[in-house]
PDB file of C-alpha atoms in Angstrom:
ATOM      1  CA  UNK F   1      11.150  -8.727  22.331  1.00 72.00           C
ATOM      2  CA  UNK F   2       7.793  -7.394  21.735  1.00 76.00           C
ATOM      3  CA  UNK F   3       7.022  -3.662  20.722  1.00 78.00           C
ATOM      4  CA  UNK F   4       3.436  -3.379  20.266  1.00 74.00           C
ATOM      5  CA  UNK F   5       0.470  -6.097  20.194  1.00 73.00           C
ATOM      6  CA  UNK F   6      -1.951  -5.823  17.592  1.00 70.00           C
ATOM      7  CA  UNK F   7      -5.206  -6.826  16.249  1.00 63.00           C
ATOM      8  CA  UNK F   8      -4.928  -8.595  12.341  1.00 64.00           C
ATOM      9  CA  UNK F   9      -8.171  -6.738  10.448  1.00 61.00           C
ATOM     10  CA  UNK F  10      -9.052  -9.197   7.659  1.00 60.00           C
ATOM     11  CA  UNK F  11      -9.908  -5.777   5.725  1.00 61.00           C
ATOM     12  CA  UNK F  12     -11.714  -8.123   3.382  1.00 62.00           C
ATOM     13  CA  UNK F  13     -14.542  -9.117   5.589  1.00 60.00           C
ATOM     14  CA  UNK F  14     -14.929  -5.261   5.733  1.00 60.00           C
ATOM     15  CA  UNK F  15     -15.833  -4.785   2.054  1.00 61.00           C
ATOM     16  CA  UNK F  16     -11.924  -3.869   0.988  1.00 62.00           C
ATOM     17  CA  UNK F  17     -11.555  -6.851  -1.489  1.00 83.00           C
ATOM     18  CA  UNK F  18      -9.097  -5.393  -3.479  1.00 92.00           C
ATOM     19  CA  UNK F  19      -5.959  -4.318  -2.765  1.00 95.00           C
ATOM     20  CA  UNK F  20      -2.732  -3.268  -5.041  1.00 96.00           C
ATOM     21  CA  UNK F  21       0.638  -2.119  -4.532  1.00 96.00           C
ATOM     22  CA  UNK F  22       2.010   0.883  -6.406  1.00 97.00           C
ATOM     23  CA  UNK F  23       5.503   1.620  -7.470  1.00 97.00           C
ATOM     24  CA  UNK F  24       5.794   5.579  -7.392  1.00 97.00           C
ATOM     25  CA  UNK F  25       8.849   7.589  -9.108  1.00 98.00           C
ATOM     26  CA  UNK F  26       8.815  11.097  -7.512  1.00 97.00           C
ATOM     27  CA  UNK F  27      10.883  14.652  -7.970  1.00 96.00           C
ATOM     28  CA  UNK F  28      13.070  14.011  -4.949  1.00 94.00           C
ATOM     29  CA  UNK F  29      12.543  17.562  -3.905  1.00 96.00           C
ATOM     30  CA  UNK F  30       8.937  16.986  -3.211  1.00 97.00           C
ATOM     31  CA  UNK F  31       8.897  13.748  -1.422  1.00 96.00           C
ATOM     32  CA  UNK F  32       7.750  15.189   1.757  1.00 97.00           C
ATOM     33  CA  UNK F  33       4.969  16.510  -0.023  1.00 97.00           C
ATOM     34  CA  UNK F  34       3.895  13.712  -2.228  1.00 98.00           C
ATOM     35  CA  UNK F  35       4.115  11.638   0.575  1.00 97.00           C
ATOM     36  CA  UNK F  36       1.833  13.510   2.676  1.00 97.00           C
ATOM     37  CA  UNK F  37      -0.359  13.915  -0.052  1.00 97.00           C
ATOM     38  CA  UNK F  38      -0.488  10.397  -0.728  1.00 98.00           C
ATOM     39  CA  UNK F  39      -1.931   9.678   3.254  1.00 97.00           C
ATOM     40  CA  UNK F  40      -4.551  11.897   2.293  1.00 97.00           C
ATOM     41  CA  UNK F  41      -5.915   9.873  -0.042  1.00 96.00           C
ATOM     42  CA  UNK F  42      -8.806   6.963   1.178  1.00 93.00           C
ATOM     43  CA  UNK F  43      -7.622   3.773   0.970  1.00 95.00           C
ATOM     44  CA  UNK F  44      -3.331   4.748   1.065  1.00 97.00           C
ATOM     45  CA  UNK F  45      -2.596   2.267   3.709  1.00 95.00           C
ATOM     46  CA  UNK F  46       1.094   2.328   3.816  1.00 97.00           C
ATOM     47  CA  UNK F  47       3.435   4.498   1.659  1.00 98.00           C
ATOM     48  CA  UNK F  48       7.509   3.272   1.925  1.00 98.00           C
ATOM     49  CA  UNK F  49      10.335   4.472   0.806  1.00 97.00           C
ATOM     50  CA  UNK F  50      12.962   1.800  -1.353  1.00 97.00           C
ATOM     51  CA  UNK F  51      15.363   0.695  -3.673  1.00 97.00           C
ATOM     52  CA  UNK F  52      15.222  -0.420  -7.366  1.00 97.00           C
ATOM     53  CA  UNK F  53      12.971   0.776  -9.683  1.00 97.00           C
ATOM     54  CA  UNK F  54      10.624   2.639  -7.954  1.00 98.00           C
ATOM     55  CA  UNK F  55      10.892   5.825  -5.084  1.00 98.00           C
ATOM     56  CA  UNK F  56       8.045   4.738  -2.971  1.00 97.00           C
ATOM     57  CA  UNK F  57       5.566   2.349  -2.642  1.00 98.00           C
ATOM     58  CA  UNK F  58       2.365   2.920  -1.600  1.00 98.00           C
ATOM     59  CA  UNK F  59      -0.342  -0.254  -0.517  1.00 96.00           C
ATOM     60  CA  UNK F  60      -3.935   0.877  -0.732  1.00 96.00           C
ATOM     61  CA  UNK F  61      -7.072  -0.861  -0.505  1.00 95.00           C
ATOM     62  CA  UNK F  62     -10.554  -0.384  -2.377  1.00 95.00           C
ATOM     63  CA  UNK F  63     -13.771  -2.267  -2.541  1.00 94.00           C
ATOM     64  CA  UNK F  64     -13.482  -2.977  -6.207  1.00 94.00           C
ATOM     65  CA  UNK F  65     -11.878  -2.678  -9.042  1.00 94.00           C
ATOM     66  CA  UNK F  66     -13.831   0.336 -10.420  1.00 95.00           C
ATOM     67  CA  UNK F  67     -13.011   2.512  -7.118  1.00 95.00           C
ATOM     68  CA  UNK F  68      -9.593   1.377  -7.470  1.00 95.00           C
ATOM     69  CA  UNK F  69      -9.253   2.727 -11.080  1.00 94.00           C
ATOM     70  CA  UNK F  70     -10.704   5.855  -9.867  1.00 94.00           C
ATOM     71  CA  UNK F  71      -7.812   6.227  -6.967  1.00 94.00           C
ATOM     72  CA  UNK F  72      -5.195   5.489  -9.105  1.00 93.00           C
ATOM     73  CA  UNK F  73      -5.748   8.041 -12.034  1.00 92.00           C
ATOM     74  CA  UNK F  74      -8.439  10.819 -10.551  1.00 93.00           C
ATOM     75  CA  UNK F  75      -5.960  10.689  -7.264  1.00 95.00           C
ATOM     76  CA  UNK F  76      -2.824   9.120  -7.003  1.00 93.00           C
ATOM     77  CA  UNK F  77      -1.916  10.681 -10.654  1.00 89.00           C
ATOM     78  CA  UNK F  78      -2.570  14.373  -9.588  1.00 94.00           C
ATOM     79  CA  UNK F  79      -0.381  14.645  -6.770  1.00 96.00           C
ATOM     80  CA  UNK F  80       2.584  17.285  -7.854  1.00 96.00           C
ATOM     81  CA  UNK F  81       5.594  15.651  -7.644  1.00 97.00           C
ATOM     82  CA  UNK F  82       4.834  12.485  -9.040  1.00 97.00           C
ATOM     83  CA  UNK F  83       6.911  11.687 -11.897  1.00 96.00           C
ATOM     84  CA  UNK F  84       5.228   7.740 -12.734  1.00 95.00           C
ATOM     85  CA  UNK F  85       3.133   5.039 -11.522  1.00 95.00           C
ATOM     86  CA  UNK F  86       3.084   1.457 -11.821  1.00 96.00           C
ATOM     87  CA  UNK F  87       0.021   0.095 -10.110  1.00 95.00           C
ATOM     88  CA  UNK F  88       0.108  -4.024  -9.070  1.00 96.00           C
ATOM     89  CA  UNK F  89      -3.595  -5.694  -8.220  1.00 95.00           C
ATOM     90  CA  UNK F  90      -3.055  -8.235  -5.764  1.00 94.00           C
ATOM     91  CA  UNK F  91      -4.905 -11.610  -7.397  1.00 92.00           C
ATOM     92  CA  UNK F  92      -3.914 -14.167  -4.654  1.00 90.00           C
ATOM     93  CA  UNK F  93      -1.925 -13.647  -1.497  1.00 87.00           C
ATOM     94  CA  UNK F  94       0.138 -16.466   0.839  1.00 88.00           C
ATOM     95  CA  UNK F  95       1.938 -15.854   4.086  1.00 85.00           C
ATOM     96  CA  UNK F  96       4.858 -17.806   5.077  1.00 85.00           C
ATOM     97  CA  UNK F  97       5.283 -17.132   9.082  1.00 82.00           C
ATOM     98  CA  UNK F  98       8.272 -15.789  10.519  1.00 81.00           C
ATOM     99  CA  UNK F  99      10.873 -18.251  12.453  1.00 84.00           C
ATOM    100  CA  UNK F 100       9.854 -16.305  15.529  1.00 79.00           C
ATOM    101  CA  UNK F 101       6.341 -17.131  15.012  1.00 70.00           C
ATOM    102  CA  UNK F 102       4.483 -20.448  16.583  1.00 68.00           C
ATOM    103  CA  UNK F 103       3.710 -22.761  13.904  1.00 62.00           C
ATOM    104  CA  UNK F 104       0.329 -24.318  13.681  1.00 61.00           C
ATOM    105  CA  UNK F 105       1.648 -27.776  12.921  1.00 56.00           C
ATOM    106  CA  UNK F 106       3.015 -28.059  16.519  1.00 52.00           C
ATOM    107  CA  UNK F 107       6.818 -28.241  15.504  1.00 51.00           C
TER     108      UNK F 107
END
């Protein structure tokens, strides 16, 4: 069944080159908060909510490294709430398609 159709934005043809992934503890009684603080911030593209290690984690996007660096520590580390960060750069990227999804070697 389908929801919603979409456009894929190759967001690095658009100058975003890098992009990271950052696990996010948080004081439980300000999630709301830190979440909607987070969405403030340029480049926050998606902030979830999981198991493990982490509380959140929050995929953002930057043109380079140095404006990444900047988002991460000038931004991401003064929202109240947060307790700790651990930021991932992503170097290389593969996507497997879905079973649901037409393959492009005609199977």
């Amino acid at each position: 069944m389908i929801e919603r159709f979409t456009i894929d934005v190759n967001d690095a043809e658009l100058g975003y080159e890098v992009k990271a992934l950052t696990g996010i503890n948080i004081d439980t009684k300000q999630r709301d908060n830190v979440i909607e603080q987070l969405f403030k911030i340029d480049g926050v593209r998606e902030v979830a909510e999981v198991t493990g290690r982490f509380d959140i984690l929050v995929t953002m996007y930057s043109r380079s490294l140095d404006q990444m660096h900047k988002m991460v520590s000038e931004k991401i580390g003064r929202v109240e709430g947060i307790q700790s960060s651990e930021s991932f750069i992503e170097m290389k990227s593969r996507t497997k398609a879905m079973p649901y999804m037409p393959s492009n070697t005609g199977e």
